[in-house]
PDB file of C-alpha atoms in Angstrom:
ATOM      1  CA  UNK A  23       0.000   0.000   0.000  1.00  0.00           C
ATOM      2  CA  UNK A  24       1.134   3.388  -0.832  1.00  0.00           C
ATOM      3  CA  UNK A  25       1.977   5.959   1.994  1.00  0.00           C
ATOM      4  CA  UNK A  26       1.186   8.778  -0.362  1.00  0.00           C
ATOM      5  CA  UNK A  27      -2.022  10.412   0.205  1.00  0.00           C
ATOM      6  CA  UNK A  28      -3.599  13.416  -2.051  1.00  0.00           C
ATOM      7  CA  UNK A  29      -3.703  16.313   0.235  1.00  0.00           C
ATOM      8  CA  UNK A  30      -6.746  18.124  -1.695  1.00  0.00           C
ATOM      9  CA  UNK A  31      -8.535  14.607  -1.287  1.00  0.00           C
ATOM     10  CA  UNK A  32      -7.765  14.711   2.805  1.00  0.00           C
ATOM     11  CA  UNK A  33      -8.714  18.515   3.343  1.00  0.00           C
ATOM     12  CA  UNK A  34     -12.036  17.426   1.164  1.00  0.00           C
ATOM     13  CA  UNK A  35     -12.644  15.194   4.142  1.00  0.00           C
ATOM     14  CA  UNK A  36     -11.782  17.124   6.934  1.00  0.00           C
ATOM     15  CA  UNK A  37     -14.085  20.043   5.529  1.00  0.00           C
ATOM     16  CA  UNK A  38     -16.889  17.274   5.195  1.00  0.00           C
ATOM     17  CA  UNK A  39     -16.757  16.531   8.829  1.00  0.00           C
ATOM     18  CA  UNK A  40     -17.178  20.259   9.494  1.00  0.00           C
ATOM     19  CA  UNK A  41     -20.009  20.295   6.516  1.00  0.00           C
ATOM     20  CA  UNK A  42     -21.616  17.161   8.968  1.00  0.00           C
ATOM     21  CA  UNK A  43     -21.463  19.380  12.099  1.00  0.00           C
ATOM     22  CA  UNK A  44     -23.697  22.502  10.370  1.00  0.00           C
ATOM     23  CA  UNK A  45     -25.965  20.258   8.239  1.00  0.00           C
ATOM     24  CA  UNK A  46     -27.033  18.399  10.936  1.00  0.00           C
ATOM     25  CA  UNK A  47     -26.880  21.138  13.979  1.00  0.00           C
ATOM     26  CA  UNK A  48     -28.850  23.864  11.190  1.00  0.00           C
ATOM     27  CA  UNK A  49     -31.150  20.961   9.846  1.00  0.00           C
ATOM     28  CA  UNK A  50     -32.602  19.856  13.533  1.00  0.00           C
ATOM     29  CA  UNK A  51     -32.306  22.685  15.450  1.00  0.00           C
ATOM     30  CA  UNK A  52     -32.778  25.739  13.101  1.00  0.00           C
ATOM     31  CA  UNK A  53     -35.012  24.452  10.594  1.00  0.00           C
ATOM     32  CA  UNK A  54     -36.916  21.264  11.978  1.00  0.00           C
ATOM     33  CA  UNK A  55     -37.830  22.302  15.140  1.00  0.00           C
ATOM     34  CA  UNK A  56     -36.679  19.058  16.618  1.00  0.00           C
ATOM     35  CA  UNK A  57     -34.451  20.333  18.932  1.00  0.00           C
ATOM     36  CA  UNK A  58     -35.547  19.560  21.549  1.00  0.00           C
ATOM     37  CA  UNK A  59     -37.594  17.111  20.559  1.00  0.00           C
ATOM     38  CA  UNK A  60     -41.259  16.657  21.225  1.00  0.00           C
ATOM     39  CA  UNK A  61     -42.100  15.403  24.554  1.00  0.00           C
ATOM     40  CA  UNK A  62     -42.855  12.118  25.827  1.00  0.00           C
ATOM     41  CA  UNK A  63     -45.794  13.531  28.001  1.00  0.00           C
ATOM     42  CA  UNK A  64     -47.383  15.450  24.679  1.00  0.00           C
ATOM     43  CA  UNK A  65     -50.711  13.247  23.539  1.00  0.00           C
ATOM     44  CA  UNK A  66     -51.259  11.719  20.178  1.00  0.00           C
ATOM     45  CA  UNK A  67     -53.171  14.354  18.859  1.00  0.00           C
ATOM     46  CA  UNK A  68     -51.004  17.546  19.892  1.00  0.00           C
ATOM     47  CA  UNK A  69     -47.705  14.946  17.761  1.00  0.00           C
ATOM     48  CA  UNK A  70     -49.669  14.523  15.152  1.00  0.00           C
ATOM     49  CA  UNK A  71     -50.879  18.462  15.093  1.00  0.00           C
ATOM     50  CA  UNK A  72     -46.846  19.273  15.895  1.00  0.00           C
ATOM     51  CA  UNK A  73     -45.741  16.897  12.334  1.00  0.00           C
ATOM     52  CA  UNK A  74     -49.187  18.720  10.384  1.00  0.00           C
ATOM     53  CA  UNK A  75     -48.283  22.123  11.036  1.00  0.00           C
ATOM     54  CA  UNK A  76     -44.397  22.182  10.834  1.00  0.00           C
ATOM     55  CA  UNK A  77     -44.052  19.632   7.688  1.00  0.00           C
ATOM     56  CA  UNK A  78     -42.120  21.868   4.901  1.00  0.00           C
ATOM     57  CA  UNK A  79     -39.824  22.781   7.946  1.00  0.00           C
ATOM     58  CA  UNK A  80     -39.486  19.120   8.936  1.00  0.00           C
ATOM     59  CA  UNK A  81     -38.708  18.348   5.603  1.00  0.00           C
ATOM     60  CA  UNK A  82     -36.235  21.064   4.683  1.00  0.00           C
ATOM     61  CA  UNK A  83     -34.250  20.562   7.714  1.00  0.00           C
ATOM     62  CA  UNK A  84     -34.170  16.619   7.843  1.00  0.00           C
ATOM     63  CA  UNK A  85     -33.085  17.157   4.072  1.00  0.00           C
ATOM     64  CA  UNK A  86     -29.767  19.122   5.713  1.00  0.00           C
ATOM     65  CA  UNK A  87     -29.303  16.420   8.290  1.00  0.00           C
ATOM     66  CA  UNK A  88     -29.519  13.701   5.687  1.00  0.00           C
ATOM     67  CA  UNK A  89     -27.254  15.411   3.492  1.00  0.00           C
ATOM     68  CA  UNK A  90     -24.756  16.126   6.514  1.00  0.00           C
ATOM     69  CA  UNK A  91     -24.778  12.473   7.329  1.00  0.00           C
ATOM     70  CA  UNK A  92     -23.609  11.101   3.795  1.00  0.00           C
ATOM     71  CA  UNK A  93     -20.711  13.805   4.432  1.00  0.00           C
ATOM     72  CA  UNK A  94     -19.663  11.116   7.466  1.00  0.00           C
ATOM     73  CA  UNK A  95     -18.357   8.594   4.806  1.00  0.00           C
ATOM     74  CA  UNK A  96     -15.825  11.202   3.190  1.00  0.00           C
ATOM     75  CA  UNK A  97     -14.774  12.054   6.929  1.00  0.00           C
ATOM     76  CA  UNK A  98     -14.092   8.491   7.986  1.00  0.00           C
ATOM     77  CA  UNK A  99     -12.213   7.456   5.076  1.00  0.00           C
ATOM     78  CA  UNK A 100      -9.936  10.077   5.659  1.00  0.00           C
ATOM     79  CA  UNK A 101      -9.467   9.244   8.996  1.00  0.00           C
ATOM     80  CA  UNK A 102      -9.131   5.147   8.549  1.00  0.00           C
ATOM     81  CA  UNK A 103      -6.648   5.959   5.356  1.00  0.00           C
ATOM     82  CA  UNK A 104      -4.511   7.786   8.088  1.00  0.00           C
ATOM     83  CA  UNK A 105      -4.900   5.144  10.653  1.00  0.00           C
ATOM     84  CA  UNK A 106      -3.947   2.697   8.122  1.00  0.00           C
ATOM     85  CA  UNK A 107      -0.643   4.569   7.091  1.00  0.00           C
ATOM     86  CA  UNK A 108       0.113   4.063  10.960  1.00  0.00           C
ATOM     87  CA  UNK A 109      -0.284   0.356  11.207  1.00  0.00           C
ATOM     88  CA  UNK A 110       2.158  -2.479   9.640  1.00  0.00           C
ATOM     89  CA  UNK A 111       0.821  -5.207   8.077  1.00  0.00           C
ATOM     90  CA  UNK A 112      -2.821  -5.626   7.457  1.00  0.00           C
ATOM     91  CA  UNK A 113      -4.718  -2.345   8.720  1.00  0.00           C
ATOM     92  CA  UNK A 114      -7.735  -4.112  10.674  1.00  0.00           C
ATOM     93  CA  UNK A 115      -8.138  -1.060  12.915  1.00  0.00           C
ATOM     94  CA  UNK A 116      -8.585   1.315  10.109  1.00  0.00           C
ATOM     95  CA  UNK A 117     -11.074  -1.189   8.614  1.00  0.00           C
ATOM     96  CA  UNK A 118     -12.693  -1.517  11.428  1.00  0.00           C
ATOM     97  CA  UNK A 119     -12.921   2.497  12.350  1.00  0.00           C
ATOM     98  CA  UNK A 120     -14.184   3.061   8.637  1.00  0.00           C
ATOM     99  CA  UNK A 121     -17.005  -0.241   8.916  1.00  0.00           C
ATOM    100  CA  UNK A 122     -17.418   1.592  12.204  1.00  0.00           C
ATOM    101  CA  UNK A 123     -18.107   5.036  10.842  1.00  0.00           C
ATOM    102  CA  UNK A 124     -19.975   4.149   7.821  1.00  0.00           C
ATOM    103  CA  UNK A 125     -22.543   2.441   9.681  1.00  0.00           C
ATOM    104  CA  UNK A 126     -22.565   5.711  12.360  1.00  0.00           C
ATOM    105  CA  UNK A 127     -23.509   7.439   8.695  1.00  0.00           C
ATOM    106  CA  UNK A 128     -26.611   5.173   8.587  1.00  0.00           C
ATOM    107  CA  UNK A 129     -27.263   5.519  12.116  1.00  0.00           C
ATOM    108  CA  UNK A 130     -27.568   9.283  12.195  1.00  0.00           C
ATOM    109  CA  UNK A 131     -29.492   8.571   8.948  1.00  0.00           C
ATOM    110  CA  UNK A 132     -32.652   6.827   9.963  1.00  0.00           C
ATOM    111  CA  UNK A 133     -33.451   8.818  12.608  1.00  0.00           C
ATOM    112  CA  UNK A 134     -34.757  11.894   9.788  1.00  0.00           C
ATOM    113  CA  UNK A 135     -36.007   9.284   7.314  1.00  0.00           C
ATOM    114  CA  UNK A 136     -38.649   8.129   9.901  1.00  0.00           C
ATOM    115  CA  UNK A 137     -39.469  12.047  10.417  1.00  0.00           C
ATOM    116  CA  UNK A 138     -39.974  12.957   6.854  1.00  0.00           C
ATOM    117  CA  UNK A 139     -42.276   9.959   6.967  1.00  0.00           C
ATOM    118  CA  UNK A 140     -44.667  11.371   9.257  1.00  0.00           C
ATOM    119  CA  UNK A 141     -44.593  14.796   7.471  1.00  0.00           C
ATOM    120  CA  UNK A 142     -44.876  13.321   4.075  1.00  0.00           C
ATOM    121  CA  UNK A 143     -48.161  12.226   5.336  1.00  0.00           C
ATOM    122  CA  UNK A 144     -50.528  15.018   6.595  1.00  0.00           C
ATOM    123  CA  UNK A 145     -53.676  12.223   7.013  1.00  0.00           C
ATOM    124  CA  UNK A 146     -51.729   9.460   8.903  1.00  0.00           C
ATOM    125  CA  UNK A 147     -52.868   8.083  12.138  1.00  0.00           C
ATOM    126  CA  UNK A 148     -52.375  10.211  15.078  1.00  0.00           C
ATOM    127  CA  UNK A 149     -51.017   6.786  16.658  1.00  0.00           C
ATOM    128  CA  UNK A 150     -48.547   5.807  14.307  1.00  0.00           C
ATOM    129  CA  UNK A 151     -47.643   9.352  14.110  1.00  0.00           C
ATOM    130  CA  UNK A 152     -47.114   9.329  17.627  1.00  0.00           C
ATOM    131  CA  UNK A 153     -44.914   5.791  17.465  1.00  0.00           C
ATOM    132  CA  UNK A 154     -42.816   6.951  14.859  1.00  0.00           C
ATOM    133  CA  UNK A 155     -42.093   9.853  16.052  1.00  0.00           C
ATOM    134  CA  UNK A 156     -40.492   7.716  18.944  1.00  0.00           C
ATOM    135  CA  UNK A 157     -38.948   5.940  17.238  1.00  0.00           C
ATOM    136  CA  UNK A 158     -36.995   8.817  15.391  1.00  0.00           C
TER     137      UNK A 158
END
């Protein structure tokens, strides 16, 4: 394996971890007012009535988070190619810190996917609205 790495390609990393940071701080706290979330003790009906009357917000901002989270990937390469130039021999950590971070990608994925759901859908259920709002 080459120790040579393409700086442009490594600051294009770095700068996607910091792109991560403001997409997903901006997304769910500025835009999608889901910071802080919405309460546990809230009923069905005031969720439902909270995902009806914020859904172009909910969906703009969860947008930003999603698009903040596929800037992970970049990130952790970056980082695993470096750990890898500091191992000898097979670089398992660095495989295992990029499998690691790539799935932390997905993670803080799902999470926005399940919200847009319940906005996407004015005329759902206020129960499942309820549900998947906990489970976002």
């Amino acid at each position: 394996m080459s120790t040579y790495m393409n700086p442009t390609h490594q600051k294009f990393g770095l700068w996607c971890g910091a792109i991560f940071l403001l997409c997903f701080a901006f997304g769910l706290a500025l835009v999608a007012p889901l910071v802080p979330p919405v309460s546990p003790a809230d009923s069905t009906a005031e969720v439902a009535e909270f995902f009806q009357e914020n859904a172009w917000r909910i969906k703009l901002g969860c947008l930003l988070t999603m698009l903040g989270a596929a800037c992970q990937v970049p990130l952790f390469l970056t980082l695993s190619c470096q750990l890898a130039r500091m191992e000898r021999g097979v670089p398992i950590m660095a495989i295992n810190q990029f499998a690691i971070g790539s799935f932390n990608a997905v993670f803080f994925f799902l999470g926005p996917v399940i919200w847009v759901t319940v906005a996407f859908r004015p005329d759902i259920a206020p129960e499942i609205a309820r549900s998947m709002n906990d489970l976002g």
